[in-house]
């Protein structure tokens, strides 16, 4: 079971983005493009995987009370909702 959030949405996002940009992004490789990065915003520990759940499970196994922030290498967002590339519904 994932612990209850200890921070508001804005603080969660600020911490997650800051850790990613400062500590993780300089170390990701071209091969990591599109993979999920799951970060514990309290400790800075993280996992990278193509499978978001696998990365989350590994991080929670190491830090059971982790406050998880998820992002994707090469994207501002972990997930995309709605239509892409100007597609239309027919």
mmCIF file of C-alpha atoms in Angstrom:
data_model
loop_
_atom_site.group_PDB
_atom_site.id
_atom_site.type_symbol
_atom_site.label_atom_id
_atom_site.label_comp_id
_atom_site.label_asym_id
_atom_site.label_seq_id
_atom_site.Cartn_x
_atom_site.Cartn_y
_atom_site.Cartn_z
ATOM 1 C CA UNK A 1 0.000 0.000 0.000
ATOM 2 C CA UNK A 2 1.322 3.423 -0.954
ATOM 3 C CA UNK A 3 1.649 5.903 1.931
ATOM 4 C CA UNK A 4 -0.663 8.903 2.124
ATOM 5 C CA UNK A 5 0.705 12.064 0.477
ATOM 6 C CA UNK A 6 2.478 14.392 2.891
ATOM 7 C CA UNK A 7 2.562 17.369 0.526
ATOM 8 C CA UNK A 8 0.154 19.362 -1.579
ATOM 9 C CA UNK A 9 0.092 18.881 -5.370
ATOM 10 C CA UNK A 10 2.224 21.940 -6.091
ATOM 11 C CA UNK A 11 4.902 20.995 -3.546
ATOM 12 C CA UNK A 12 4.909 17.404 -4.785
ATOM 13 C CA UNK A 13 5.458 18.572 -8.365
ATOM 14 C CA UNK A 14 8.079 21.144 -7.403
ATOM 15 C CA UNK A 15 10.124 18.610 -5.449
ATOM 16 C CA UNK A 16 9.820 15.898 -8.100
ATOM 17 C CA UNK A 17 10.775 18.200 -10.966
ATOM 18 C CA UNK A 18 13.657 19.698 -9.005
ATOM 19 C CA UNK A 19 15.155 16.310 -8.125
ATOM 20 C CA UNK A 20 14.740 15.059 -11.690
ATOM 21 C CA UNK A 21 16.379 18.116 -13.279
ATOM 22 C CA UNK A 22 19.201 18.416 -10.732
ATOM 23 C CA UNK A 23 20.085 14.818 -9.906
ATOM 24 C CA UNK A 24 18.699 12.443 -12.527
ATOM 25 C CA UNK A 25 18.403 14.110 -15.932
ATOM 26 C CA UNK A 26 22.179 14.636 -16.308
ATOM 27 C CA UNK A 27 22.650 10.847 -15.981
ATOM 28 C CA UNK A 28 19.922 9.472 -18.271
ATOM 29 C CA UNK A 29 21.030 7.995 -21.585
ATOM 30 C CA UNK A 30 19.486 8.096 -25.037
ATOM 31 C CA UNK A 31 18.446 4.457 -24.433
ATOM 32 C CA UNK A 32 16.289 5.657 -21.502
ATOM 33 C CA UNK A 33 14.131 7.864 -23.759
ATOM 34 C CA UNK A 34 10.446 7.196 -23.041
ATOM 35 C CA UNK A 35 11.076 5.189 -19.866
ATOM 36 C CA UNK A 36 9.382 6.047 -16.591
ATOM 37 C CA UNK A 37 11.351 7.602 -13.753
ATOM 38 C CA UNK A 38 9.833 7.050 -10.315
ATOM 39 C CA UNK A 39 11.309 9.318 -7.624
ATOM 40 C CA UNK A 40 10.957 9.361 -3.849
ATOM 41 C CA UNK A 41 10.681 13.114 -3.304
ATOM 42 C CA UNK A 42 11.863 12.778 0.312
ATOM 43 C CA UNK A 43 15.103 10.836 -0.257
ATOM 44 C CA UNK A 44 15.860 11.469 -3.939
ATOM 45 C CA UNK A 45 16.045 7.697 -4.549
ATOM 46 C CA UNK A 46 14.724 6.671 -7.945
ATOM 47 C CA UNK A 47 14.115 3.812 -10.369
ATOM 48 C CA UNK A 48 13.930 3.854 -14.171
ATOM 49 C CA UNK A 49 11.987 1.275 -16.168
ATOM 50 C CA UNK A 50 9.784 0.890 -19.244
ATOM 51 C CA UNK A 51 7.119 -0.364 -16.837
ATOM 52 C CA UNK A 52 5.921 2.281 -14.372
ATOM 53 C CA UNK A 53 4.592 -0.316 -11.934
ATOM 54 C CA UNK A 54 7.859 -2.311 -11.924
ATOM 55 C CA UNK A 55 9.853 0.852 -11.163
ATOM 56 C CA UNK A 56 7.393 1.834 -8.415
ATOM 57 C CA UNK A 57 7.482 -1.624 -6.853
ATOM 58 C CA UNK A 58 11.300 -1.672 -6.761
ATOM 59 C CA UNK A 59 11.445 1.769 -5.179
ATOM 60 C CA UNK A 60 8.779 0.902 -2.600
ATOM 61 C CA UNK A 61 10.668 -2.301 -1.757
ATOM 62 C CA UNK A 62 13.668 -0.134 -0.829
ATOM 63 C CA UNK A 63 11.718 2.763 0.747
ATOM 64 C CA UNK A 64 8.322 1.541 1.935
ATOM 65 C CA UNK A 65 7.149 5.032 2.925
ATOM 66 C CA UNK A 66 8.334 6.701 -0.305
ATOM 67 C CA UNK A 67 6.447 9.708 -1.658
ATOM 68 C CA UNK A 68 6.399 8.780 -5.360
ATOM 69 C CA UNK A 69 6.665 11.264 -8.216
ATOM 70 C CA UNK A 70 6.522 9.844 -11.747
ATOM 71 C CA UNK A 71 7.877 11.413 -14.913
ATOM 72 C CA UNK A 72 9.140 10.175 -18.262
ATOM 73 C CA UNK A 73 12.573 10.610 -19.812
ATOM 74 C CA UNK A 74 12.313 13.054 -22.698
ATOM 75 C CA UNK A 75 8.829 14.301 -21.838
ATOM 76 C CA UNK A 76 7.324 16.874 -19.521
ATOM 77 C CA UNK A 77 4.563 14.412 -18.669
ATOM 78 C CA UNK A 78 4.414 10.795 -17.528
ATOM 79 C CA UNK A 79 1.152 10.187 -19.411
ATOM 80 C CA UNK A 80 -0.745 11.756 -22.245
ATOM 81 C CA UNK A 81 -4.526 12.096 -22.333
ATOM 82 C CA UNK A 82 -6.660 12.900 -25.335
ATOM 83 C CA UNK A 83 -5.775 13.014 -29.003
ATOM 84 C CA UNK A 84 -2.213 13.172 -30.369
ATOM 85 C CA UNK A 85 -0.650 14.891 -33.355
ATOM 86 C CA UNK A 86 -3.809 16.609 -34.516
ATOM 87 C CA UNK A 87 -5.715 13.330 -34.851
ATOM 88 C CA UNK A 88 -9.439 13.546 -35.146
ATOM 89 C CA UNK A 89 -12.131 11.153 -34.035
ATOM 90 C CA UNK A 90 -14.171 9.716 -36.899
#
